PDB file of C-alpha atoms in Angstrom:
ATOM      1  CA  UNK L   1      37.197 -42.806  40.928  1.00 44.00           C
ATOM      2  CA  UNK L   2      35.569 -43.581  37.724  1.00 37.00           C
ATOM      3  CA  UNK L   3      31.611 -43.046  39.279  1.00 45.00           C
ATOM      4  CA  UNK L   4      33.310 -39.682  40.271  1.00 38.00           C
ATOM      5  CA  UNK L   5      34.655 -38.633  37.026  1.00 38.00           C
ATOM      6  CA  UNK L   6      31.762 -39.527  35.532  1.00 41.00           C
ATOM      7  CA  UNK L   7      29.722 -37.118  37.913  1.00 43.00           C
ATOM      8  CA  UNK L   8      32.356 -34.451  37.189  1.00 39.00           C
ATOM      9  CA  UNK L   9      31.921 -34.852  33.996  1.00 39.00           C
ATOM     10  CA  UNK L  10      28.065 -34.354  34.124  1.00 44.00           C
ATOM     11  CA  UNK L  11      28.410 -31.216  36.069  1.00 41.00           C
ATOM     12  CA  UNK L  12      30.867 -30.123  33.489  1.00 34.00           C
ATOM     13  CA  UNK L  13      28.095 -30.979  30.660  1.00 36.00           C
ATOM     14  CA  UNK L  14      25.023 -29.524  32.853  1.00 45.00           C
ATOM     15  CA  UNK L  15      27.172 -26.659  33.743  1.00 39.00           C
ATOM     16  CA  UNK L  16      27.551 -25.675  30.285  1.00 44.00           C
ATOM     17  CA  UNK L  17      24.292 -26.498  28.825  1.00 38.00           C
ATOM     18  CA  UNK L  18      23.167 -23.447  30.936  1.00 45.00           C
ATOM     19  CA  UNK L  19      25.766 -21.242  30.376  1.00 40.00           C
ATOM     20  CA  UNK L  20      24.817 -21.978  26.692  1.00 45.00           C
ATOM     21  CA  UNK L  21      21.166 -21.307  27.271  1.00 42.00           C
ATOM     22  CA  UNK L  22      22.071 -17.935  28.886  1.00 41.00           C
ATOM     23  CA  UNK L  23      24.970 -16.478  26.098  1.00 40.00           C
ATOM     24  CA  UNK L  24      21.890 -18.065  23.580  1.00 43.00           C
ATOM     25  CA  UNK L  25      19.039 -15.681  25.449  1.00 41.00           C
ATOM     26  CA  UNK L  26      21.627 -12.394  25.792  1.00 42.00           C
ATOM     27  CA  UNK L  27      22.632 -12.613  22.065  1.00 38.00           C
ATOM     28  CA  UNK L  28      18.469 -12.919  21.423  1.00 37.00           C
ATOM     29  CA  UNK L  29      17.859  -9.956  23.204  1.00 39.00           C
ATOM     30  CA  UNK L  30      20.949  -7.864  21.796  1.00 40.00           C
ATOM     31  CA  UNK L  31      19.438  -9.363  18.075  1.00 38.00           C
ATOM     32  CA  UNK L  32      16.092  -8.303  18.239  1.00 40.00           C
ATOM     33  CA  UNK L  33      16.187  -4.582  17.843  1.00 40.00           C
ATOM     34  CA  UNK L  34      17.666  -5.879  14.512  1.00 36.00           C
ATOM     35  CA  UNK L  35      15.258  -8.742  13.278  1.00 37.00           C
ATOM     36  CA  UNK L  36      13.013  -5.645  14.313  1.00 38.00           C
ATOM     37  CA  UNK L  37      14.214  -3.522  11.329  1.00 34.00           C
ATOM     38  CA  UNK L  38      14.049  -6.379   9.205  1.00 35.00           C
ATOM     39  CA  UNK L  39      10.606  -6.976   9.708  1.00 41.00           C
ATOM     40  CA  UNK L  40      10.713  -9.391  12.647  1.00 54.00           C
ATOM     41  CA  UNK L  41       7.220  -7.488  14.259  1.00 84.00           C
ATOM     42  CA  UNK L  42       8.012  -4.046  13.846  1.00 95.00           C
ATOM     43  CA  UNK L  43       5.126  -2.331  12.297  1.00 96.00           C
ATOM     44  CA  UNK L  44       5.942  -0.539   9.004  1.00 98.00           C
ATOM     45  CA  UNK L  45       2.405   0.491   8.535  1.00 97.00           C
ATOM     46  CA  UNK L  46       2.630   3.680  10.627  1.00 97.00           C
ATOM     47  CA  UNK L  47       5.301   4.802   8.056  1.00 98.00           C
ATOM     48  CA  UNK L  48       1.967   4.807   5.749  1.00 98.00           C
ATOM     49  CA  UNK L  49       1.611   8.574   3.362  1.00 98.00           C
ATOM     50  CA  UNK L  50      -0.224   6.816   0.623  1.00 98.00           C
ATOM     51  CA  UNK L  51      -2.129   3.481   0.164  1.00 98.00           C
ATOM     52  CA  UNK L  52      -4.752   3.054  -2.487  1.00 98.00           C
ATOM     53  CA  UNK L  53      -6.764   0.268  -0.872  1.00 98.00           C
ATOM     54  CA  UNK L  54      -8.917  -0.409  -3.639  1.00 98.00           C
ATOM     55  CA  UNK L  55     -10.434   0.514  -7.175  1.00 98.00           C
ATOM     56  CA  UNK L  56     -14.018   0.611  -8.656  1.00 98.00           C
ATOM     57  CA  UNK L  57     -14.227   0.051 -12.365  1.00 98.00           C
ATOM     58  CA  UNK L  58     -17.729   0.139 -14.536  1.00 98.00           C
ATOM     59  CA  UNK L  59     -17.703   0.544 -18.428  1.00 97.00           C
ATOM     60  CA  UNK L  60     -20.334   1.810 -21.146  1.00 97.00           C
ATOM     61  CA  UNK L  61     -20.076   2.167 -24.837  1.00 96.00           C
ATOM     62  CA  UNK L  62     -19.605   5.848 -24.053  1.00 97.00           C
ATOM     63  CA  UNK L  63     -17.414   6.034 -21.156  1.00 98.00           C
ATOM     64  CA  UNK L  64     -15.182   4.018 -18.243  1.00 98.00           C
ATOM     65  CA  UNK L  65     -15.115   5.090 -14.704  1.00 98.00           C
ATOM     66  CA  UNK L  66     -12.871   4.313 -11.941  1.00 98.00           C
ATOM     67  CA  UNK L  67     -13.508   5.381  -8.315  1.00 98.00           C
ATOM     68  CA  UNK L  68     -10.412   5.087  -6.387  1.00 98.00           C
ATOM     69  CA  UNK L  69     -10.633   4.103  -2.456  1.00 98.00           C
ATOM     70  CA  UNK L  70      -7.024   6.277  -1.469  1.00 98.00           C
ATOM     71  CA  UNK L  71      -6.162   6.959   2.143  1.00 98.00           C
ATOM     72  CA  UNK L  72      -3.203   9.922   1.804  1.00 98.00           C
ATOM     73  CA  UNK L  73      -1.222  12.301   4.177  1.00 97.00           C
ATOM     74  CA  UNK L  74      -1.771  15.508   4.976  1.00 93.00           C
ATOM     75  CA  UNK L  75       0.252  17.642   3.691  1.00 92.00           C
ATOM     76  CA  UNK L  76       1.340  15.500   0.887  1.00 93.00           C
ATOM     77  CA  UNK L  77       5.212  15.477   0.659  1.00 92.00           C
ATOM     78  CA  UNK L  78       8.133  12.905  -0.492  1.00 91.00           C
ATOM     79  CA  UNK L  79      10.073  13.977   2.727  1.00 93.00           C
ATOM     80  CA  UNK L  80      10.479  10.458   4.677  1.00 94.00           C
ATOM     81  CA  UNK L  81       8.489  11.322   6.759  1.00 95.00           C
ATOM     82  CA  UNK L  82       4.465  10.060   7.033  1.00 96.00           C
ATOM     83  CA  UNK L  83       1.914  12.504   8.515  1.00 96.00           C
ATOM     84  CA  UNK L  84      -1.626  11.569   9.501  1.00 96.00           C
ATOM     85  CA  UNK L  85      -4.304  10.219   6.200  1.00 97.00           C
ATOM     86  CA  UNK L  86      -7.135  11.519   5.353  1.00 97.00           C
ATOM     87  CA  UNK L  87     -10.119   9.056   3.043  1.00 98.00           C
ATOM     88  CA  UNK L  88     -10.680  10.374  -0.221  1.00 98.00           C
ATOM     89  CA  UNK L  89     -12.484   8.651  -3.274  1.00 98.00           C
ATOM     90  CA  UNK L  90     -11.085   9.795  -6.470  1.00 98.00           C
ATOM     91  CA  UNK L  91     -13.190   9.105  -9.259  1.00 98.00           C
ATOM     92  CA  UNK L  92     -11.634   9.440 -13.073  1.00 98.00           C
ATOM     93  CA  UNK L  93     -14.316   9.246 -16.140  1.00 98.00           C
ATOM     94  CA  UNK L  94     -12.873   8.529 -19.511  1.00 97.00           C
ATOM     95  CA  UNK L  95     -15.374   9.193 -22.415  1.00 97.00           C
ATOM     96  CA  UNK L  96     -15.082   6.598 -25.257  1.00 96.00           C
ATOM     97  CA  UNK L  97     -14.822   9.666 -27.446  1.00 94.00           C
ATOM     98  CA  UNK L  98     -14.456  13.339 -27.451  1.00 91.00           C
ATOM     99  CA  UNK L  99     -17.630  15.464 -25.596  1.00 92.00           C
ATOM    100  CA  UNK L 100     -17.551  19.038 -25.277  1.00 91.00           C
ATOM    101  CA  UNK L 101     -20.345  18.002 -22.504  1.00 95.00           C
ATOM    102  CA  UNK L 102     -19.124  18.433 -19.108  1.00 97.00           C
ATOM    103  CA  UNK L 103     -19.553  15.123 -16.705  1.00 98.00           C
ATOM    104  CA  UNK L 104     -20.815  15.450 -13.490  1.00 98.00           C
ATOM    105  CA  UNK L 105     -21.012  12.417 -11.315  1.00 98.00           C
ATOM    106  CA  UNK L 106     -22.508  11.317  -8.063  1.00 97.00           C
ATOM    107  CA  UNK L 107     -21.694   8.414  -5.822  1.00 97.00           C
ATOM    108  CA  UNK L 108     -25.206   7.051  -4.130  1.00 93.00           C
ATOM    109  CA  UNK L 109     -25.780   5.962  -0.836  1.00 86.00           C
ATOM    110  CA  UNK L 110     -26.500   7.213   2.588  1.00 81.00           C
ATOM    111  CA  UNK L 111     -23.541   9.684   2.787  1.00 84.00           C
ATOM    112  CA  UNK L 112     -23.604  10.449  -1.416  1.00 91.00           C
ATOM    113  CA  UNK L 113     -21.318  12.753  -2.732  1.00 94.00           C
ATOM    114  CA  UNK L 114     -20.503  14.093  -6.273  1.00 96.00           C
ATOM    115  CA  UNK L 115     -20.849  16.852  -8.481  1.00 97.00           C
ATOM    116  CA  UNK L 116     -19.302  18.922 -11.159  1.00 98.00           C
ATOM    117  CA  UNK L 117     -15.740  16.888 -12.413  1.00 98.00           C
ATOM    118  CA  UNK L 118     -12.931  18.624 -14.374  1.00 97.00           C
ATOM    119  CA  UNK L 119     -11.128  17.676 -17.355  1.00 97.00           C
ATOM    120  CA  UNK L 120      -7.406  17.016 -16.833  1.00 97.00           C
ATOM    121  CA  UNK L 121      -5.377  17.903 -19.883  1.00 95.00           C
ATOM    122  CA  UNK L 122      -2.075  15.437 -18.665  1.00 95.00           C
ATOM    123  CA  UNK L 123      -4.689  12.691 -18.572  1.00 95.00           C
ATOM    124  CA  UNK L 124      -7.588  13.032 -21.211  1.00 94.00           C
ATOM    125  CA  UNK L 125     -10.275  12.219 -18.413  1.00 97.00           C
ATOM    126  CA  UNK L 126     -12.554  13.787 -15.934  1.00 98.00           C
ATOM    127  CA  UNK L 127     -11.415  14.223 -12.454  1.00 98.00           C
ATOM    128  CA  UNK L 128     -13.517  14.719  -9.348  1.00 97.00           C
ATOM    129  CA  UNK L 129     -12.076  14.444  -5.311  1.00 97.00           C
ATOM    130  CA  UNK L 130     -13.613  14.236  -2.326  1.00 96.00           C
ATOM    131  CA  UNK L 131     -12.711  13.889   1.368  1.00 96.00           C
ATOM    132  CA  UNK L 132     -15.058  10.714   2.842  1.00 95.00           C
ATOM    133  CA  UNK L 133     -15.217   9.253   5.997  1.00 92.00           C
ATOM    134  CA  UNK L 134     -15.307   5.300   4.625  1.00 92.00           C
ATOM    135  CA  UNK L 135     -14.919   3.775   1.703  1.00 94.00           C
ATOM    136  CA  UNK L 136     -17.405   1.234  -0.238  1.00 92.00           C
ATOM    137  CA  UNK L 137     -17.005  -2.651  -0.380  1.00 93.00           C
ATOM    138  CA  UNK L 138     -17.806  -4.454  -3.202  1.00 94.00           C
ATOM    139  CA  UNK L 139     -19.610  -2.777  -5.465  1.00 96.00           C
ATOM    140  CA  UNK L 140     -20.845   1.383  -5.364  1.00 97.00           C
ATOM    141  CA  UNK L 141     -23.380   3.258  -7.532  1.00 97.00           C
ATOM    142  CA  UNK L 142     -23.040   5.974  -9.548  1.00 98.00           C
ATOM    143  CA  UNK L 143     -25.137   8.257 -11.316  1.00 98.00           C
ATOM    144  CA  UNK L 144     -23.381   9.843 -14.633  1.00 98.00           C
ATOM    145  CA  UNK L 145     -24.448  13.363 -16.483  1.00 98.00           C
ATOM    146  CA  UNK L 146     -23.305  15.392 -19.268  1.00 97.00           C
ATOM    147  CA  UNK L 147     -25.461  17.565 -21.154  1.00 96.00           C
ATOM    148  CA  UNK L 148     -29.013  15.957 -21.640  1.00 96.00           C
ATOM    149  CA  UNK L 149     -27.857  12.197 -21.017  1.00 97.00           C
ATOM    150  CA  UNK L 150     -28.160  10.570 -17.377  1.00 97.00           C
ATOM    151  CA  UNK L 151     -26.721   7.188 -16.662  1.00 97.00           C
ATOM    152  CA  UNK L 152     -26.686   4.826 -13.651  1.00 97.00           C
ATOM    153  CA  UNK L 153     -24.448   2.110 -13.314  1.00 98.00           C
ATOM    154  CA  UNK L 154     -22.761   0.327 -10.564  1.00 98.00           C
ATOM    155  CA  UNK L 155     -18.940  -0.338 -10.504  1.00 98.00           C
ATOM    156  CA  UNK L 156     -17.284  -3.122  -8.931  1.00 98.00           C
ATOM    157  CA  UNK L 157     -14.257  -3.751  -7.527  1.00 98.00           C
ATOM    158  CA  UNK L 158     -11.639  -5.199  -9.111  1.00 98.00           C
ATOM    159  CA  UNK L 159     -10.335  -7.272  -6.314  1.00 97.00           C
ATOM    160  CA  UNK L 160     -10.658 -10.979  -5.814  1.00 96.00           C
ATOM    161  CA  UNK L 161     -10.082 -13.705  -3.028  1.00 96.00           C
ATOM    162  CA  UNK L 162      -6.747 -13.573  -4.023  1.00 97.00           C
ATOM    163  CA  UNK L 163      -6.018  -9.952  -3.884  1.00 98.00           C
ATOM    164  CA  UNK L 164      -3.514  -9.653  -1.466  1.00 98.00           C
ATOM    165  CA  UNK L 165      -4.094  -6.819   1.118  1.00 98.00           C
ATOM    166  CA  UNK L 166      -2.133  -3.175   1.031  1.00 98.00           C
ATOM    167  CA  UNK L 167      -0.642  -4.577   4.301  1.00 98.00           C
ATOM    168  CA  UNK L 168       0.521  -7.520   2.798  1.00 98.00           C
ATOM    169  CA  UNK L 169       1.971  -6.262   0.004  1.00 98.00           C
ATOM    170  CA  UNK L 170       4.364  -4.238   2.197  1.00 98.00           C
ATOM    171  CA  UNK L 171       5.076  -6.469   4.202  1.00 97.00           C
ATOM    172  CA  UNK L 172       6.595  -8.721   0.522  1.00 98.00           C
ATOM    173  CA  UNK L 173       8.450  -4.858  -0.101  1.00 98.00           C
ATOM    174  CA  UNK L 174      10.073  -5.028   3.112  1.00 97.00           C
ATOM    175  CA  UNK L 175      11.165  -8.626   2.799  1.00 97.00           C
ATOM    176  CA  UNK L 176      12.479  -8.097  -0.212  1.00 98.00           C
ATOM    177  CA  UNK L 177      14.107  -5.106  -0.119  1.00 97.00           C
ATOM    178  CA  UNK L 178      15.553  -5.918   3.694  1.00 96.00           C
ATOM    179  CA  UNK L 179      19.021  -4.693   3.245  1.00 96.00           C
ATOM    180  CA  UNK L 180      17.486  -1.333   2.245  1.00 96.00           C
ATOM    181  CA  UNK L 181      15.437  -1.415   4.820  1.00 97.00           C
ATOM    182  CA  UNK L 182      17.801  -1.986   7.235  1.00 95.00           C
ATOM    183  CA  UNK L 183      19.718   0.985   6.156  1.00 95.00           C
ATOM    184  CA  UNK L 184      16.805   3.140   5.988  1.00 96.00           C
ATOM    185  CA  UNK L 185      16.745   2.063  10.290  1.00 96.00           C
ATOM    186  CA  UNK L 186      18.038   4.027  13.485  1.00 94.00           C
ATOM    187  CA  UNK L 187      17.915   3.347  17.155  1.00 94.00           C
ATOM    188  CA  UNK L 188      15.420   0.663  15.954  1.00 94.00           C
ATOM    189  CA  UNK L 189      13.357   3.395  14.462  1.00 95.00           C
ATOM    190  CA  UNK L 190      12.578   2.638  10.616  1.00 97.00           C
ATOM    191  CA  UNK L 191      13.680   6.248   9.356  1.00 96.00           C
ATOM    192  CA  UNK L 192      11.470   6.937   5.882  1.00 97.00           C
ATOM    193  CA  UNK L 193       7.273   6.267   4.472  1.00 98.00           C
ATOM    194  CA  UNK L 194       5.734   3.946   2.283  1.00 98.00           C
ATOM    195  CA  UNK L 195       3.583   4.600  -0.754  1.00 98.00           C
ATOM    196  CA  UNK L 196       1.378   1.176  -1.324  1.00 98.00           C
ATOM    197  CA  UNK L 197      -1.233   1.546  -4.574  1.00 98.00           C
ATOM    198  CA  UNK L 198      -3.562  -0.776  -5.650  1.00 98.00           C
ATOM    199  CA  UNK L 199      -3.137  -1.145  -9.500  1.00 98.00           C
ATOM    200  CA  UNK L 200      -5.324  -2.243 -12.276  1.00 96.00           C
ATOM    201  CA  UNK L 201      -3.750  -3.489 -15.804  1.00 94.00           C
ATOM    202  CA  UNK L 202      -4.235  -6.429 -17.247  1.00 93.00           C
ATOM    203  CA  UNK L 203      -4.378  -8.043 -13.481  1.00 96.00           C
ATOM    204  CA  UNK L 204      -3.777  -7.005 -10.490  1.00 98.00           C
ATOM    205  CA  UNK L 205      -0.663  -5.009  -9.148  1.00 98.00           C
ATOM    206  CA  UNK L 206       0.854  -3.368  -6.318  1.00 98.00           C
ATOM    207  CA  UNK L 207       3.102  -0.314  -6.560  1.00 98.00           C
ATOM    208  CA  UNK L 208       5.187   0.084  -3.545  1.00 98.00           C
ATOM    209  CA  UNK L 209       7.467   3.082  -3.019  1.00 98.00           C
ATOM    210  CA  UNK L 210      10.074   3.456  -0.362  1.00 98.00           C
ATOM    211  CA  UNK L 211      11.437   7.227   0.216  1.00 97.00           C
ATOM    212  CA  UNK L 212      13.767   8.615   2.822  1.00 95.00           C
ATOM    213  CA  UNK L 213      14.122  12.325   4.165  1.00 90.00           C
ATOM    214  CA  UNK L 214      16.473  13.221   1.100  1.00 91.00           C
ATOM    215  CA  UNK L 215      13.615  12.414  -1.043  1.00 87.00           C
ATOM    216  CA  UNK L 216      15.193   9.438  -2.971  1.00 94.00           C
ATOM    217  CA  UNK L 217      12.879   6.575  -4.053  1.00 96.00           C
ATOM    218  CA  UNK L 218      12.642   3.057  -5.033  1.00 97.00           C
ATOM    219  CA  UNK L 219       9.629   1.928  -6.632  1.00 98.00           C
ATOM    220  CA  UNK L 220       8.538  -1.677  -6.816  1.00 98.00           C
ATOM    221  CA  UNK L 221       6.253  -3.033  -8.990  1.00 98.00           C
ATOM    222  CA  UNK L 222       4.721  -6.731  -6.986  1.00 98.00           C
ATOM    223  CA  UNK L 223       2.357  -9.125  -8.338  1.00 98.00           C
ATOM    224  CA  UNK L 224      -1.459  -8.514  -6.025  1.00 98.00           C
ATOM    225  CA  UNK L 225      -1.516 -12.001  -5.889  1.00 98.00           C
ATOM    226  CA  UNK L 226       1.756 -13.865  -5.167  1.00 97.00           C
ATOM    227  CA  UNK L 227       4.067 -11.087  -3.654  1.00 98.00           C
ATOM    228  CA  UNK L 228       6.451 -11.213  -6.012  1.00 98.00           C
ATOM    229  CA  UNK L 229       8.379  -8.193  -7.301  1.00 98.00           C
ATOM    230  CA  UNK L 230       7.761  -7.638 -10.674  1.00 98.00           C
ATOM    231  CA  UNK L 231      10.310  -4.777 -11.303  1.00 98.00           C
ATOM    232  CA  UNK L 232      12.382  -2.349  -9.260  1.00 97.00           C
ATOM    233  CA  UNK L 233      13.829   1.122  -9.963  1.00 97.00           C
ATOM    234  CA  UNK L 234      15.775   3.389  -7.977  1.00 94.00           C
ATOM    235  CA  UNK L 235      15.479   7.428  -8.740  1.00 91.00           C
ATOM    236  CA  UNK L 236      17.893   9.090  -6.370  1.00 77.00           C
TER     237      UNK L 236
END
């Protein structure tokens, strides 16, 4: 009797080991739409309208230019909802002191651009756009005018080896700000975009904004280099 309980009882323990294993898998499979929303492999990048990938800087005793690597939606709206980008290079000239001269600048290379910039009042610098179909790496050369004066110069990019990616710096937003996200979810669907800019201060930054269709946002201010968030405000 006792070699049979003992059998019993290892059918009993067998039997529920497996039943274990199977409630284990269903609950896995009814969980995942949820780790989903929290990040768990869903892609948030295709909820992209704005990522400034990276940021050119070069500096004279008469001016500082930045050229701007910015991948943006078309049309450009805070409506939740992210359209298809389009490559531009935005390049901003600040003179180191007032010039009734107007700048015109030009980007070398096989595919150059440039020309005529305008002066932006909000800003105090000169402002030229243009639609590209890649961006540089590294370093990019320019070619400065303004009245008789011509200057070449090449700007680098502020980036390092530690410069975390645009990718990876929302991927530290949604982390962080999972409950939101979560919210923000439907039907597994992640129901909003993503703004992701590469900053420049006295280091490297990341601003990270999170809208939804009512055209709230939260804005995020993370540290390029560690992932952590710096600040956070909410304008609703």
């Amino acid at each position: 009797m006792k070699g049979k309980s003992h059998a019993a009882e290892g059918k009993f323990i067998q039997y529920n080991v497996m039943k274990n294993k199977f409630f284990g898998l269903t609950f896995l499979l009814l969980l995942l739409p949820a780790l989903a929303a929290c990040g768990g492999g869903y892609d948030y990048t295709k909820h992209l309208s704005e990522v400034r990938s990276d940021i050119f800087r070069a500096e004279t005793e008469e001016f500082t230019v930045t050229l701007s690597c910015v991948a943006r939606e078309y049309p450009y709206a805070t409506d939740g909802v992210a359209c298809p980008l389009q490559n531009v290079a935005e390049i901003s000239l600040r003179p180191a002191q007032y010039t009734a001269e107007t700048f015109c600048i030009y980007v070398a290379g096989e595919k150059g651009f440039g020309g005529e910039a305008s002066f932006r009042n909000f800003a105090g610098d000169w402002f030229l756009s243009q639609s590209v179909e890649q961006f540089p790496e590294g370093s990019v050369s320019l070619r400065v005018e303004w009245g008789e004066n011509v200057r070449e110069i090449t700007a680098t990019s502020v980036k390092n080896e530690k410069t975390l990616t645009p990718e990876a710096a929302l991927g530290c937003a949604v982390r962080a700000e999972e409950e939101l996200i979560g919210r923000m979810t439907q039907d597994g669907v992640f129901r909003g975009e993503f703004y992701v800019r590469l900053l420049r201060r006295d280091k490297n930054y990341y601003y990270v904004g999170v809208a939804n269709s009512a055209g709230s946002l939260l804005s995020l201010l993370i540290d390029a280099e560690t992932g952590e968030v710096l600040a956070r405000r909410e304008n609703n």
